[in-house]
Amino acid sequence: MIATACEADRPFEPLFDQVHAGSPALNVVSYNVYWGAHVEDLLTADPSQIPVIAAGLWVDVQTTNFPERAVAIARQIEAADAHVVGLQEMALYRFEPESDYLGGPLPPPDAEYVLLDFLSVLTGALEARGLSYTPVAKAQNMDIELPMCTDPEACFPLADIRLTDYDVVLVRDDVVWNSPAAGNFAVPLPVDVGGQLIYKPSGWASVDIAFKGNNYRFINAHLEPADVLPGGGVHPEIAYVQAMQIEELLGIAEDSPYPVILVGDFNSDDDGGTTPTYQTVLDSGFVDVWLTGKPRGSGYTSNQSSDLMNTTSALFHRIDFIFYRDEFTVDKGRFRGSVAAELIGEEPGDRTETGMWPSDHA
């Protein structure tokens, strides 16, 4: 999703010297780019089946072809003329061989090979379009390493595949910034894997920017999901984790000396059908830019099919947001000046050459 905003006046002194030429609109984008497979399946799998499931998921990741999708995502970022971008589910896949699976001599001890680095691929796709963005803040979230079958028939030899998940903030090189920060929420998600309790972290990343004489703190986050149970309602443990995470995130936003642009995948429906997180954000003085401007349609942002090949868009709920807060929104409950919001990556024409959606989110 992209938001474009122009404030009516300048209540804050600029933090940095900067050029004031050009459009007065500040454009920001939030995009969950999708790991490329439902990696969450590993967290609830029978431990004896993990090597087989991991191998299947890696096939899914290859099939959903992030290098191809990155070209489409870069095209969307360019069309949005984005100054700042918040990205979620930025994956780093690595491979640690336990044999000569890659061919040639046996690897040295603790050898590790990068299979797929989403950040490198996406910044490369942006550079190919003549765009220059710097990853200024990055939160490391889940870091999971598991055995994987290398032979689907005999499941031998085994190898280790490792996924590290990041939230990333990109800033265009003509935007002045400082004070990057990132962290994990104090309350992680507890997951029972084969009777052993592990904790899956998630987090946030932020940076201060100066634009046209105004200062802003841009915060990008990804909260734990709180999916509805088959019989209705939300899993209480996950709902509790999300509630603690949004409380912490709002505390981080409260510490900002500048207006806050808060973006990300909040995993909370705007209609209140899952968790109260969305309303909690509004109650803290933020405005939802999708509702503030002139939205086109429902604004649904999630979820396309796992293989991204559904011909008709399957987006059905709104869980990705761009929020804004300053002294005026806290006092009046509305945005001062003008703002416009629109979806990106949700039109059939946004798909890749082979017909994939750029992500399972818009």
XYZ file of C-alpha atoms in Angstrom:
362
model
C 0.000 0.000 0.000
C 1.162 3.525 -0.775
C 0.278 6.736 1.036
C 0.956 10.260 -0.145
C 0.683 13.153 2.303
C 1.194 16.894 2.370
C 0.890 18.814 5.627
C -0.887 22.147 5.718
C 1.838 23.839 7.731
C 5.158 23.132 9.416
C 4.735 22.844 13.200
C 8.216 21.340 13.717
C 11.653 22.721 13.007
C 13.528 20.567 10.500
C 16.047 18.187 11.989
C 18.400 18.379 9.017
C 19.361 20.876 6.324
C 17.692 19.881 3.083
C 16.587 21.055 -0.325
C 12.907 22.027 -0.507
C 12.521 21.791 -4.284
C 10.169 19.365 -5.970
C 6.806 17.916 -5.042
C 5.553 18.589 -1.490
C 4.154 15.047 -1.259
C 5.864 12.471 0.947
C 5.232 8.996 -0.473
C 5.576 5.907 1.711
C 4.941 2.253 0.903
C 4.271 -0.795 3.062
C 4.712 -4.229 1.484
C 4.682 -7.757 2.908
C 6.644 -9.498 0.155
C 5.922 -13.130 1.254
C 8.491 -15.777 2.144
C 7.413 -17.713 -0.936
C 5.905 -20.636 0.989
C 3.842 -21.284 4.089
C 6.852 -21.747 6.331
C 4.524 -21.696 9.343
C 3.669 -25.308 8.469
C 7.038 -26.336 9.896
C 6.145 -24.960 13.308
C 3.264 -27.395 13.777
C 4.696 -30.398 11.928
C 5.442 -33.860 13.285
C 9.219 -33.643 13.963
C 9.816 -36.898 12.078
C 8.321 -35.307 8.943
C 10.233 -32.020 9.097
C 12.988 -33.013 6.599
C 10.358 -33.975 4.018
C 8.191 -30.904 4.641
C 11.244 -28.608 4.560
C 12.235 -30.016 1.174
C 8.729 -29.446 -0.160
C 8.656 -25.885 1.134
C 11.994 -25.132 -0.498
C 10.493 -26.337 -3.778
C 7.607 -23.918 -3.162
C 10.048 -21.053 -2.548
C 11.802 -21.797 -5.808
C 8.480 -22.060 -7.645
C 7.277 -18.681 -6.390
C 10.547 -17.281 -7.752
C 11.364 -14.172 -5.741
C 13.831 -12.802 -8.352
C 10.943 -12.689 -10.821
C 8.570 -11.223 -8.241
C 11.169 -8.653 -7.169
C 11.060 -7.151 -10.658
C 7.300 -6.601 -10.263
C 7.701 -5.239 -6.716
C 10.420 -2.828 -7.862
C 8.115 -1.662 -10.632
C 5.420 -0.934 -8.028
C 7.832 0.991 -5.812
C 8.963 3.057 -8.788
C 5.373 3.808 -9.845
C 4.612 4.898 -6.282
C 7.581 7.299 -6.363
C 8.297 6.041 -2.850
C 10.596 7.983 -0.546
C 10.462 5.390 2.237
C 9.484 1.718 2.070
C 8.615 -0.663 4.909
C 9.079 -4.313 3.969
C 8.005 -7.413 5.874
C 8.896 -11.100 5.348
C 12.250 -10.285 3.801
C 13.837 -13.723 3.793
C 17.409 -14.944 3.769
C 17.634 -18.625 2.850
C 20.906 -20.409 3.545
C 22.086 -23.955 3.063
C 24.532 -25.837 5.233
C 25.496 -29.063 3.450
C 26.300 -32.237 5.322
C 27.616 -33.973 2.198
C 28.828 -33.260 -1.299
C 25.230 -32.492 -2.308
C 26.362 -29.380 -4.174
C 28.903 -31.409 -6.108
C 32.682 -31.412 -5.979
C 34.730 -31.986 -2.844
C 33.208 -32.139 0.604
C 32.570 -28.657 2.045
C 34.705 -27.379 4.916
C 33.232 -27.636 8.434
C 30.456 -25.121 9.122
C 30.289 -24.156 5.447
C 27.221 -22.105 4.621
C 25.842 -21.123 1.236
C 23.402 -18.320 0.553
C 20.594 -19.751 -1.506
C 18.386 -16.677 -1.761
C 18.734 -13.205 -0.214
C 15.523 -11.217 -0.737
C 17.129 -7.894 0.206
C 19.982 -8.262 -2.245
C 17.635 -9.378 -5.006
C 15.158 -6.528 -4.460
C 17.763 -3.763 -4.206
C 19.286 -5.182 -7.385
C 15.904 -5.029 -9.126
C 15.525 -1.413 -8.004
C 19.020 -0.545 -9.247
C 18.172 -2.126 -12.604
C 15.397 0.475 -12.890
C 17.832 3.288 -12.100
C 16.589 3.611 -8.511
C 18.811 3.842 -5.468
C 17.515 2.851 -2.031
C 19.501 2.197 1.117
C 18.405 -0.389 3.706
C 18.811 1.826 6.768
C 17.147 -0.316 9.455
C 16.640 -4.060 9.700
C 15.078 -6.168 12.446
C 16.014 -9.836 12.549
C 13.006 -11.907 13.523
C 12.613 -15.665 13.162
C 15.846 -17.570 12.539
C 15.122 -21.259 12.016
C 17.489 -23.998 10.866
C 16.122 -27.453 10.077
C 17.172 -30.713 8.436
C 16.025 -31.085 4.841
C 15.879 -34.069 2.509
C 18.098 -33.749 -0.533
C 16.791 -36.929 -2.157
C 12.985 -37.109 -2.247
C 13.106 -40.902 -2.650
C 15.457 -41.958 0.148
C 15.641 -38.659 2.022
C 19.399 -39.084 2.201
C 21.763 -37.380 2.443
C 20.321 -34.729 4.718
C 21.258 -31.072 4.650
C 20.378 -28.096 6.819
C 18.285 -25.270 5.423
C 18.093 -22.021 7.342
C 15.561 -19.187 7.069
C 16.140 -15.815 8.674
C 13.258 -13.345 8.496
C 13.686 -9.560 8.535
C 11.648 -6.369 8.651
C 13.471 -3.765 6.563
C 13.199 -0.023 6.011
C 14.450 1.312 2.667
C 15.078 5.037 2.199
C 15.561 6.610 -1.202
C 18.975 8.178 -1.552
C 17.639 11.721 -1.996
C 15.968 11.623 1.451
C 17.903 12.728 4.531
C 17.735 10.316 7.468
C 19.337 9.382 10.758
C 18.741 7.537 14.052
C 17.955 4.088 12.609
C 16.740 1.577 15.186
C 15.359 -1.955 15.296
C 14.378 -4.555 17.837
C 12.301 -7.566 18.739
C 9.152 -7.442 20.806
C 9.594 -8.465 24.428
C 6.802 -11.050 24.090
C 7.522 -13.659 21.373
C 5.151 -16.324 20.107
C 5.460 -19.663 21.977
C 5.307 -22.650 19.616
C 5.150 -26.314 20.576
C 7.348 -28.302 18.182
C 7.191 -31.987 18.964
C 6.653 -31.356 22.651
C 9.471 -28.813 22.856
C 8.518 -25.188 23.417
C 10.344 -22.688 21.229
C 9.812 -18.946 20.930
C 9.333 -17.232 17.574
C 10.357 -13.543 17.711
C 8.983 -10.725 15.601
C 9.893 -7.067 15.598
C 10.087 -3.560 14.228
C 12.511 -1.201 12.486
C 12.489 2.601 12.399
C 14.282 5.670 11.093
C 13.914 9.446 11.376
C 13.604 11.358 8.112
C 13.461 15.036 7.207
C 11.284 16.038 4.280
C 10.343 19.525 3.058
C 11.104 21.127 6.405
C 9.272 18.537 8.501
C 10.615 15.656 10.551
C 9.008 12.234 10.816
C 9.709 8.950 12.521
C 8.925 6.047 10.202
C 8.246 2.737 11.982
C 7.767 -0.577 10.169
C 6.460 -3.625 12.051
C 5.085 -7.137 11.648
C 2.879 -8.433 14.451
C 2.187 -12.096 15.073
C -0.926 -13.405 13.320
C -4.059 -14.231 15.282
C -5.970 -16.405 12.858
C -9.560 -17.343 13.563
C -9.963 -20.896 14.856
C -12.085 -23.362 12.826
C -14.939 -23.121 15.335
C -14.721 -19.337 15.569
C -12.812 -16.991 17.806
C -9.083 -16.325 18.019
C -6.459 -18.496 19.684
C -6.139 -16.863 23.122
C -2.365 -17.292 23.443
C -1.698 -15.685 20.076
C -4.189 -12.896 20.754
C -2.367 -12.196 24.015
C 1.005 -12.068 22.234
C -0.334 -9.635 19.648
C -1.899 -7.457 22.361
C 1.444 -7.234 24.184
C 3.272 -6.473 20.953
C 1.014 -3.598 19.933
C 1.233 -2.150 23.441
C 5.024 -2.183 23.175
C 4.958 -0.777 19.641
C 2.702 2.104 20.647
C 5.077 2.830 23.515
C 7.941 3.054 21.021
C 5.873 5.424 18.888
C 4.992 7.504 21.944
C 8.692 8.167 22.563
C 9.066 9.887 19.192
C 9.678 13.658 19.284
C 8.264 13.863 15.737
C 5.078 12.888 13.919
C 4.972 9.120 13.412
C 4.267 7.153 10.253
C 3.501 3.616 11.410
C 3.284 0.928 8.725
C 3.256 -2.815 8.439
C 1.389 -6.083 8.559
C -0.594 -5.889 11.806
C -2.470 -9.183 11.344
C -5.602 -7.548 12.737
C -8.680 -7.005 10.587
C -9.954 -3.454 10.380
C -13.495 -4.693 11.078
C -12.524 -6.011 14.517
C -13.322 -9.580 13.512
C -10.037 -10.993 14.778
C -8.317 -8.875 17.438
C -8.827 -5.345 18.847
C -5.342 -4.272 17.712
C -6.544 -2.103 14.822
C -8.905 -0.131 17.064
C -6.223 0.108 19.748
C -3.982 1.931 17.281
C -6.755 4.392 16.380
C -7.580 4.949 20.047
C -3.961 5.986 20.650
C -4.328 8.977 18.315
C -3.335 7.522 14.949
C -5.407 7.919 11.811
C -5.733 5.242 9.142
C -4.702 6.927 5.888
C -6.843 4.558 3.838
C -9.920 6.068 5.461
C -8.577 9.616 5.600
C -8.085 10.138 1.893
C -10.248 8.924 -0.940
C -9.906 5.133 -0.939
C -10.780 3.128 -4.004
C -12.793 0.106 -2.931
C -12.430 -2.108 0.116
C -8.663 -1.833 0.436
C -8.205 -5.587 0.976
C -4.529 -6.484 1.321
C -4.422 -10.246 2.009
C -4.207 -13.110 0.879
C -3.535 -14.514 -2.579
C -3.046 -18.277 -2.978
C 0.199 -19.770 -1.697
C 1.510 -20.410 -5.233
C 0.494 -16.878 -6.311
C -1.028 -18.250 -9.515
C -4.736 -17.620 -8.834
C -6.161 -15.870 -11.887
C -8.757 -13.864 -9.952
C -7.562 -11.866 -6.970
C -8.304 -13.638 -3.682
C -7.607 -10.661 -1.409
C -10.353 -10.677 1.190
C -9.357 -8.721 4.298
C -7.452 -5.605 5.295
C -4.618 -6.262 7.745
C -1.791 -4.129 6.287
C -1.917 -0.455 7.215
C -0.299 2.944 7.038
C -1.107 4.970 10.147
C -0.145 8.559 10.946
C -0.039 10.488 14.221
C 0.924 13.999 15.235
C -0.383 16.490 17.786
C -3.273 17.413 15.495
C -4.505 13.837 14.956
C -4.350 13.185 18.694
C -6.376 16.321 19.405
C -8.820 16.304 16.475
C -8.889 12.682 15.339
C -8.247 13.569 11.731
C -5.420 14.384 9.355
C -4.445 18.014 8.768
C -3.820 18.795 5.126
C -4.294 16.293 2.311
C -3.590 12.607 2.019
C -4.313 9.949 -0.588
C -3.918 6.194 -0.335
C -4.082 3.398 -2.861
C -3.258 -0.275 -3.156
C -0.343 -1.555 -5.193
C 0.254 -5.061 -6.457
C -3.440 -5.997 -6.551
C -4.273 -5.441 -10.226
C -3.933 -8.213 -12.834
C -1.515 -5.975 -14.714
C 0.779 -5.957 -11.667
C 1.559 -9.667 -12.043
C 4.845 -11.068 -13.275
C 5.589 -12.297 -16.788
C 4.573 -15.829 -15.815
C 1.337 -14.675 -14.183
C 2.326 -14.668 -10.511
C 1.097 -11.995 -8.133
C 4.071 -10.018 -6.753
C 3.189 -11.250 -3.247
C 0.343 -12.884 -1.359
C -0.262 -9.383 0.067
C -0.943 -6.045 -1.593
